[in-house]
Short mmCIF file of C-alpha atoms in Angstrom, two decimals:
data_model
loop_
_atom_site.label_atom_id
_atom_site.label_comp_id
_atom_site.label_asym_id
_atom_site.label_seq_id
_atom_site.Cartn_x
_atom_site.Cartn_y
_atom_site.Cartn_z
CA MET H 1 28.81 67.21 139.51
CA LYS H 2 31.40 65.66 141.80
CA HIS H 3 34.84 64.97 140.37
CA TYR H 4 37.47 62.43 141.40
CA VAL H 5 41.11 62.71 140.30
CA GLY H 6 43.87 60.12 140.02
CA LEU H 7 47.56 61.05 139.77
CA ASP H 8 50.15 58.60 138.44
CA VAL H 9 53.41 60.24 139.45
CA SER H 10 56.76 59.67 137.76
CA LEU H 11 60.01 61.55 138.13
CA GLU H 12 59.48 63.93 135.20
CA ARG H 13 55.73 64.02 134.45
CA THR H 14 52.46 63.09 136.14
CA ALA H 15 49.48 61.53 134.36
CA ILE H 16 46.14 63.03 135.48
CA SER H 17 42.68 61.51 135.04
CA VAL H 18 39.33 62.95 136.11
CA THR H 19 36.11 60.94 136.54
CA ASP H 20 32.62 61.88 137.65
CA ASP H 21 30.55 60.28 140.40
CA HIS H 22 29.21 57.69 137.91
CA GLY H 23 32.69 56.52 136.94
CA ARG H 24 32.76 58.14 133.49
CA LEU H 25 36.15 59.34 132.33
CA LEU H 26 35.99 63.09 131.75
CA MET H 27 39.58 64.08 131.05
CA ARG H 28 43.09 62.78 130.62
CA ALA H 29 46.06 65.11 130.83
CA SER H 30 49.72 65.28 131.72
CA ALA H 31 51.74 67.82 133.66
CA PRO H 32 55.26 68.21 135.04
CA SER H 33 55.71 66.58 138.43
CA ASP H 34 55.43 69.92 140.20
CA PRO H 35 52.69 70.86 142.70
CA HIS H 36 51.75 74.13 141.00
CA SER H 37 51.58 72.58 137.53
CA ILE H 38 49.42 69.71 138.77
CA ALA H 39 47.15 72.07 140.70
CA ALA H 40 46.68 74.26 137.63
CA VAL H 41 45.54 71.28 135.51
CA VAL H 42 43.23 69.90 138.19
CA CYS H 43 41.60 73.23 138.99
CA GLY H 44 41.15 73.98 135.28
CA HIS H 45 39.28 70.75 134.47
CA ALA H 46 37.65 69.69 137.76
CA GLN H 47 35.64 72.34 139.55
CA ASP H 48 34.07 70.25 142.33
CA VAL H 49 36.92 67.94 143.39
CA VAL H 50 35.95 65.53 146.15
CA ARG H 51 39.13 63.49 146.37
CA ILE H 52 42.55 63.30 144.69
CA VAL H 53 44.46 60.02 145.02
CA LEU H 54 48.13 59.26 144.37
CA GLU H 55 50.29 56.27 145.24
CA SER H 56 53.04 56.26 147.82
CA GLY H 57 56.46 56.75 146.25
CA GLN H 58 59.57 58.89 146.18
CA LEU H 59 57.79 62.16 145.37
CA SER H 60 54.48 61.39 147.08
CA THR H 61 55.36 62.93 150.45
CA TRP H 62 56.46 66.22 148.91
CA LEU H 63 53.57 66.39 146.43
CA THR H 64 50.94 65.51 149.04
CA ARG H 65 52.23 68.10 151.47
CA GLU H 66 52.44 70.86 148.85
CA LEU H 67 49.10 70.11 147.17
CA ARG H 68 47.37 70.16 150.55
CA ARG H 69 48.99 73.52 151.18
CA LEU H 70 47.37 74.71 147.95
CA GLY H 71 43.96 73.64 149.28
CA LEU H 72 43.43 70.41 147.32
CA PRO H 73 41.93 67.29 149.00
CA VAL H 74 44.86 64.95 148.34
CA ILE H 75 45.12 61.44 149.78
CA CYS H 76 48.22 59.24 149.54
CA VAL H 77 47.32 55.54 149.33
CA ASP H 78 49.33 52.37 149.87
CA ALA H 79 51.12 51.48 146.63
CA ARG H 80 50.87 47.73 147.31
CA GLN H 81 47.09 47.88 147.64
CA ALA H 82 46.80 50.12 144.60
CA HIS H 83 48.95 47.70 142.58
CA ARG H 84 46.57 44.84 143.35
CA ALA H 85 43.63 46.93 142.18
CA LEU H 86 45.37 48.11 139.00
CA SER H 87 46.95 44.77 138.02
CA GLY H 88 43.63 43.49 136.64
CA ARG H 89 43.90 45.77 133.62
CA LEU H 90 44.97 44.16 130.35
CA ASN H 91 47.35 46.95 129.32
CA LYS H 92 49.48 49.02 131.65
CA SER H 93 50.24 52.67 130.96
CA ASP H 94 50.53 55.85 132.98
CA PRO H 95 47.15 57.27 131.79
CA ALA H 96 45.46 53.93 132.50
CA ASP H 97 46.97 53.81 136.00
CA ALA H 98 45.82 57.38 136.63
CA GLU H 99 42.29 56.42 135.56
CA GLY H 100 42.39 53.41 137.88
CA LEU H 101 43.46 55.62 140.77
CA ALA H 102 40.60 57.98 139.97
CA GLN H 103 38.20 55.04 140.20
CA LEU H 104 39.72 54.11 143.56
CA ALA H 105 39.14 57.68 144.70
CA ARG H 106 35.50 57.41 143.62
CA THR H 107 34.77 54.03 145.25
CA GLY H 108 36.78 54.67 148.41
CA TRP H 109 38.42 51.24 148.17
CA PHE H 110 41.85 52.25 149.41
CA ARG H 111 43.88 52.56 152.57
CA GLU H 112 45.21 56.00 153.30
CA ILE H 113 48.77 56.20 154.58
CA HIS H 114 50.10 58.82 156.93
CA VAL H 115 52.27 61.51 155.35
CA LYS H 116 54.85 62.52 157.92
CA SER H 117 55.39 66.10 158.95
CA LEU H 118 58.26 68.25 157.78
CA ILE H 119 59.88 68.13 161.23
CA SER H 120 59.80 64.33 161.16
CA ASP H 121 61.37 64.22 157.69
CA ARG H 122 64.18 66.53 158.82
CA LEU H 123 64.93 64.35 161.83
CA ARG H 124 64.77 61.17 159.75
CA ALA H 125 67.19 62.70 157.25
CA LEU H 126 69.75 63.34 160.01
CA ILE H 127 69.43 59.83 161.44
CA ALA H 128 69.50 58.19 158.00
CA ALA H 129 72.64 60.13 157.03
CA ARG H 130 74.31 59.08 160.28
CA ASP H 131 73.40 55.44 159.65
CA ARG H 132 74.73 55.62 156.07
CA LEU H 133 78.07 57.03 157.26
CA ILE H 134 78.40 54.11 159.69
CA ARG H 135 77.77 51.65 156.85
CA ILE H 136 80.32 53.37 154.61
CA ARG H 137 82.90 53.29 157.40
CA LYS H 138 82.35 49.56 157.92
CA ASP H 139 82.61 48.90 154.19
CA LEU H 140 85.93 50.76 153.98
CA GLU H 141 87.32 48.87 156.95
CA GLY H 142 86.21 45.53 155.54
CA GLN H 143 87.72 46.35 152.15
CA ALA H 144 91.07 47.23 153.72
CA ARG H 145 91.10 44.05 155.82
CA GLY H 146 90.26 41.93 152.80
CA MET H 147 93.01 43.48 150.67
CA LEU H 148 95.59 42.81 153.38
CA LYS H 149 94.52 39.15 153.72
CA THR H 150 95.41 38.64 150.05
CA PHE H 151 99.02 39.44 150.99
CA GLY H 152 98.98 37.31 154.13
CA VAL H 153 98.36 40.10 156.64
CA LYS H 154 95.63 39.47 159.23
CA LEU H 155 94.70 42.47 161.32
CA GLY H 156 93.98 41.82 164.94
CA GLN H 157 91.45 43.45 167.21
CA ILE H 158 91.76 47.22 167.52
CA LYS H 159 92.43 48.53 171.02
CA PRO H 160 89.34 50.07 172.68
CA GLY H 161 89.22 53.84 172.88
CA ARG H 162 91.04 54.47 169.59
CA GLU H 163 89.05 52.23 167.25
CA ARG H 164 88.88 54.48 164.21
CA ALA H 165 92.26 56.25 164.36
CA GLY H 166 93.90 53.09 165.67
CA PHE H 167 92.57 51.15 162.70
CA ARG H 168 94.23 53.51 160.24
CA ASP H 169 97.53 53.39 162.13
CA GLN H 170 97.49 49.61 162.31
CA VAL H 171 96.75 49.27 158.59
CA ARG H 172 99.66 51.55 157.67
CA LEU H 173 102.06 49.64 159.95
CA ALA H 174 100.93 46.18 158.84
CA ALA H 175 100.83 46.85 155.10
CA PRO H 176 103.67 45.10 153.20
CA ASP H 177 106.05 46.99 150.94
CA GLU H 178 103.88 46.72 147.83
CA PRO H 179 103.57 50.02 145.93
CA ALA H 180 100.18 49.26 144.32
CA LEU H 181 98.74 47.98 147.60
CA ARG H 182 99.92 51.02 149.54
CA VAL H 183 98.41 53.40 146.99
CA ALA H 184 95.06 51.59 147.20
CA LEU H 185 95.13 51.43 151.01
CA GLU H 186 96.06 55.08 151.34
CA ALA H 187 93.06 56.08 149.22
CA LEU H 188 90.77 53.96 151.40
CA LEU H 189 92.26 55.35 154.61
CA GLU H 190 91.92 58.94 153.45
CA ALA H 191 88.24 58.33 152.69
CA HIS H 192 87.91 56.51 156.04
CA GLU H 193 89.28 59.53 157.92
CA VAL H 194 86.89 61.93 156.16
CA VAL H 195 83.89 59.66 156.81
CA CYS H 196 84.82 59.31 160.50
CA ARG H 197 85.17 63.08 160.88
CA GLU H 198 81.82 63.80 159.23
CA TYR H 199 80.16 61.07 161.27
CA GLU H 200 81.42 62.53 164.53
CA GLN H 201 80.08 65.96 163.59
CA LEU H 202 76.69 64.62 162.56
CA ASP H 203 76.42 62.30 165.55
CA GLY H 204 77.28 65.18 167.86
CA ALA H 205 74.61 67.38 166.27
CA VAL H 206 71.94 64.71 166.73
CA ARG H 207 72.96 64.04 170.33
CA ARG H 208 73.01 67.75 171.20
CA TRP H 209 69.52 68.15 169.79
CA ALA H 210 68.32 65.09 171.69
CA ARG H 211 69.85 66.28 174.96
CA ASP H 212 67.65 69.40 174.94
CA HIS H 213 64.45 67.53 174.03
CA GLU H 214 62.15 66.88 177.01
CA LEU H 215 60.37 63.88 175.46
CA ILE H 216 63.64 62.18 174.52
CA ALA H 217 64.90 62.73 178.07
CA ARG H 218 61.86 60.86 179.42
CA MET H 219 62.26 58.07 176.86
CA MET H 220 65.91 57.65 177.86
CA THR H 221 64.80 56.65 181.35
CA VAL H 222 63.93 53.28 179.78
CA PRO H 223 66.95 50.94 180.16
CA GLY H 224 68.71 50.33 176.86
CA ILE H 225 67.20 53.37 175.13
CA GLY H 226 69.67 56.01 173.99
CA PRO H 227 69.21 59.35 172.23
CA ILE H 228 69.43 57.87 168.71
CA THR H 229 66.76 55.23 169.36
CA ALA H 230 64.46 57.75 171.01
CA ALA H 231 64.92 60.24 168.18
CA ALA H 232 64.28 57.52 165.57
CA PHE H 233 61.09 56.50 167.40
CA ILE H 234 59.80 60.07 167.41
CA ALA H 235 60.68 60.58 163.74
CA VAL H 236 58.92 57.40 162.58
CA ILE H 237 55.79 57.57 164.76
CA ASP H 238 55.44 61.33 164.18
CA GLN H 239 51.86 61.67 165.50
CA PRO H 240 50.91 59.29 168.34
CA ASP H 241 47.21 60.10 168.14
CA ARG H 242 46.89 58.13 164.88
CA PHE H 243 47.31 54.88 166.83
CA LYS H 244 44.31 53.61 168.76
CA THR H 245 46.24 51.27 171.08
CA SER H 246 49.82 50.79 172.19
CA ALA H 247 49.92 47.30 170.68
CA SER H 248 49.29 48.70 167.21
CA VAL H 249 52.62 50.57 167.40
CA ALA H 250 54.53 47.28 167.61
CA ALA H 251 52.63 46.02 164.57
CA TYR H 252 53.40 49.24 162.70
CA VAL H 253 57.12 48.81 163.36
CA GLY H 254 56.95 45.19 162.15
CA LEU H 255 57.68 43.40 165.45
CA THR H 256 54.51 41.28 165.56
CA PRO H 257 54.25 37.81 163.96
CA ARG H 258 52.52 37.24 160.67
CA ARG H 259 49.33 35.20 160.74
CA PHE H 260 47.94 32.89 158.06
CA GLN H 261 44.44 31.48 158.50
CA SER H 262 42.43 29.61 155.87
CA GLY H 263 39.93 26.89 156.69
CA GLN H 264 41.51 24.47 159.12
CA VAL H 265 44.95 26.05 158.77
CA ASP H 266 45.84 28.71 161.31
CA TYR H 267 49.40 29.50 162.31
CA SER H 268 51.62 32.42 163.26
CA GLY H 269 54.97 32.86 161.55
CA ARG H 270 57.94 35.12 162.04
CA ILE H 271 57.66 38.85 162.56
CA SER H 272 56.28 40.82 159.63
CA LYS H 273 59.26 43.23 159.32
CA SER H 274 56.96 45.90 157.96
CA GLY H 275 57.48 49.57 158.63
CA ASP H 276 60.78 51.37 159.08
CA PRO H 277 63.77 48.98 159.21
CA MET H 278 66.04 51.54 160.87
CA LEU H 279 63.73 51.94 163.87
CA ARG H 280 63.27 48.18 164.11
CA ALA H 281 67.04 47.71 164.18
CA CYS H 282 67.40 50.41 166.86
CA LEU H 283 64.78 48.76 169.06
CA TYR H 284 66.39 45.34 168.63
CA GLU H 285 69.80 46.78 169.54
CA ALA H 286 68.27 48.46 172.61
CA ALA H 287 66.70 45.14 173.64
CA CYS H 288 70.06 43.38 173.32
CA ALA H 289 71.67 46.10 175.44
CA LEU H 290 68.97 45.68 178.07
CA LEU H 291 69.42 41.91 178.25
CA SER H 292 73.22 41.81 178.18
CA ARG H 293 74.65 45.15 179.36
CA VAL H 294 72.22 46.78 181.79
CA THR H 295 73.14 45.52 185.25
CA ARG H 296 70.18 46.92 187.14
CA PHE H 297 67.25 44.53 187.11
CA SER H 298 63.71 45.58 186.33
CA ALA H 299 60.46 43.76 185.66
CA LEU H 300 61.14 44.10 181.93
CA LYS H 301 64.63 42.62 182.11
CA SER H 302 63.52 39.80 184.41
CA TRP H 303 60.80 38.88 181.94
CA GLY H 304 63.25 38.98 179.03
CA VAL H 305 65.83 36.83 180.84
CA ARG H 306 63.23 34.20 181.68
CA LEU H 307 62.00 34.22 178.10
CA ALA H 308 65.55 33.83 176.79
CA ALA H 309 66.02 30.75 178.95
CA ARG H 310 62.90 29.14 177.42
CA LYS H 311 62.87 30.39 173.81
CA GLY H 312 66.43 31.50 173.09
CA TYR H 313 68.22 34.84 173.12
CA ARG H 314 67.18 36.11 169.67
CA LYS H 315 63.47 35.47 170.14
CA ALA H 316 63.62 37.04 173.58
CA ALA H 317 65.37 40.11 172.17
CA VAL H 318 62.63 40.53 169.55
CA ALA H 319 59.95 40.19 172.23
CA VAL H 320 61.70 42.76 174.44
CA ALA H 321 62.03 45.11 171.46
CA ARG H 322 58.28 44.83 170.93
CA LYS H 323 57.66 45.72 174.57
CA LEU H 324 60.07 48.64 174.31
CA ALA H 325 58.04 50.06 171.43
CA VAL H 326 54.88 49.85 173.53
CA ILE H 327 56.58 51.42 176.57
CA LEU H 328 58.00 54.32 174.54
CA PHE H 329 54.57 54.99 173.08
CA ARG H 330 52.95 55.06 176.52
CA ILE H 331 55.65 57.40 177.83
CA TRP H 332 54.94 59.68 174.88
CA THR H 333 51.17 59.72 175.33
CA ASP H 334 50.72 59.88 179.10
CA GLY H 335 53.73 62.04 180.01
CA SER H 336 55.28 59.54 182.42
CA SER H 337 58.74 58.01 182.81
CA PHE H 338 59.96 54.44 183.09
CA ARG H 339 59.07 52.66 186.33
CA TRP H 340 61.72 50.18 187.41
CA SER H 341 59.51 48.17 189.77
CA GLN H 342 55.95 47.77 190.88
CA GLU H 343 56.87 49.37 194.20
CA ALA H 344 57.69 52.61 192.40
CA THR H 345 54.36 52.44 190.59
CA MET H 346 52.47 51.96 193.88
CA ALA H 347 54.40 54.82 195.49
CA GLU H 348 53.45 57.18 192.64
CA ALA H 349 49.83 56.08 192.89
#
């Protein structure tokens, strides 16, 4: 008899339900949210397991990877789709959700999501930590500026080249002789110095790793693309063979417009903003750099400039970011580099 298993994962414990191929509930159990504990319960009550389903969540990547390593047929499904299927139940509980996931495993009415590799998760952790340090640094600077405005002190623009250290020096010189204010500012500036130092170390580690990576070197031939954007693209896409076309990569990142069609109504809205927001922000920043900072013209920049004249700068930047995602994917899959003009393409041919 074939068995189908549903796992409703929480931080401490996981609810487990087993059904047969006719949909009959055979077993309900609970185990600690640990791969070996879950595997022991499943193997002890379900001998012929066809499919094990769990929702995407905080522990789903780790559990899916470890359970597969133990030889179990685990599939991670989209939590939004699973929520729509489970919301029809009158009462909600962890065992009931596990039973519903087991029924999804039996019927096959689910959309499997890609569980990223361990290398991708390591790279994403480095980039995410770097991004968080930048946000903390900006928050500290904004807090210090706001506190000084309360006492009538308005900081000017920091001189280029010494932005971070110059900011601390300027705050200390501009601060009025208020004991409480100086104590508060000194605490913020000490934290600001530590954050800047740790950011420089982490940013240097990421850039050194990217400098020795052959694929990132080819991606950086695209104007506007730097090592951080290229590394973020590799970390998020992970396996390019899971995309059938280049255009689907832009949709995965969330740079394609939403569409609503019902009867006589059919319109396209703003971009979906699905997928990884950090990569989407990196691509948008690269598109802005291409349109405003890169002096050398290419077919891509010419197209973006013409589009900006018709539709506006922001819409053109989003469109260029979408094209950058497609170009980076093609560079990854076919082993080429960026071609600045059609003449270069013809010469290579």
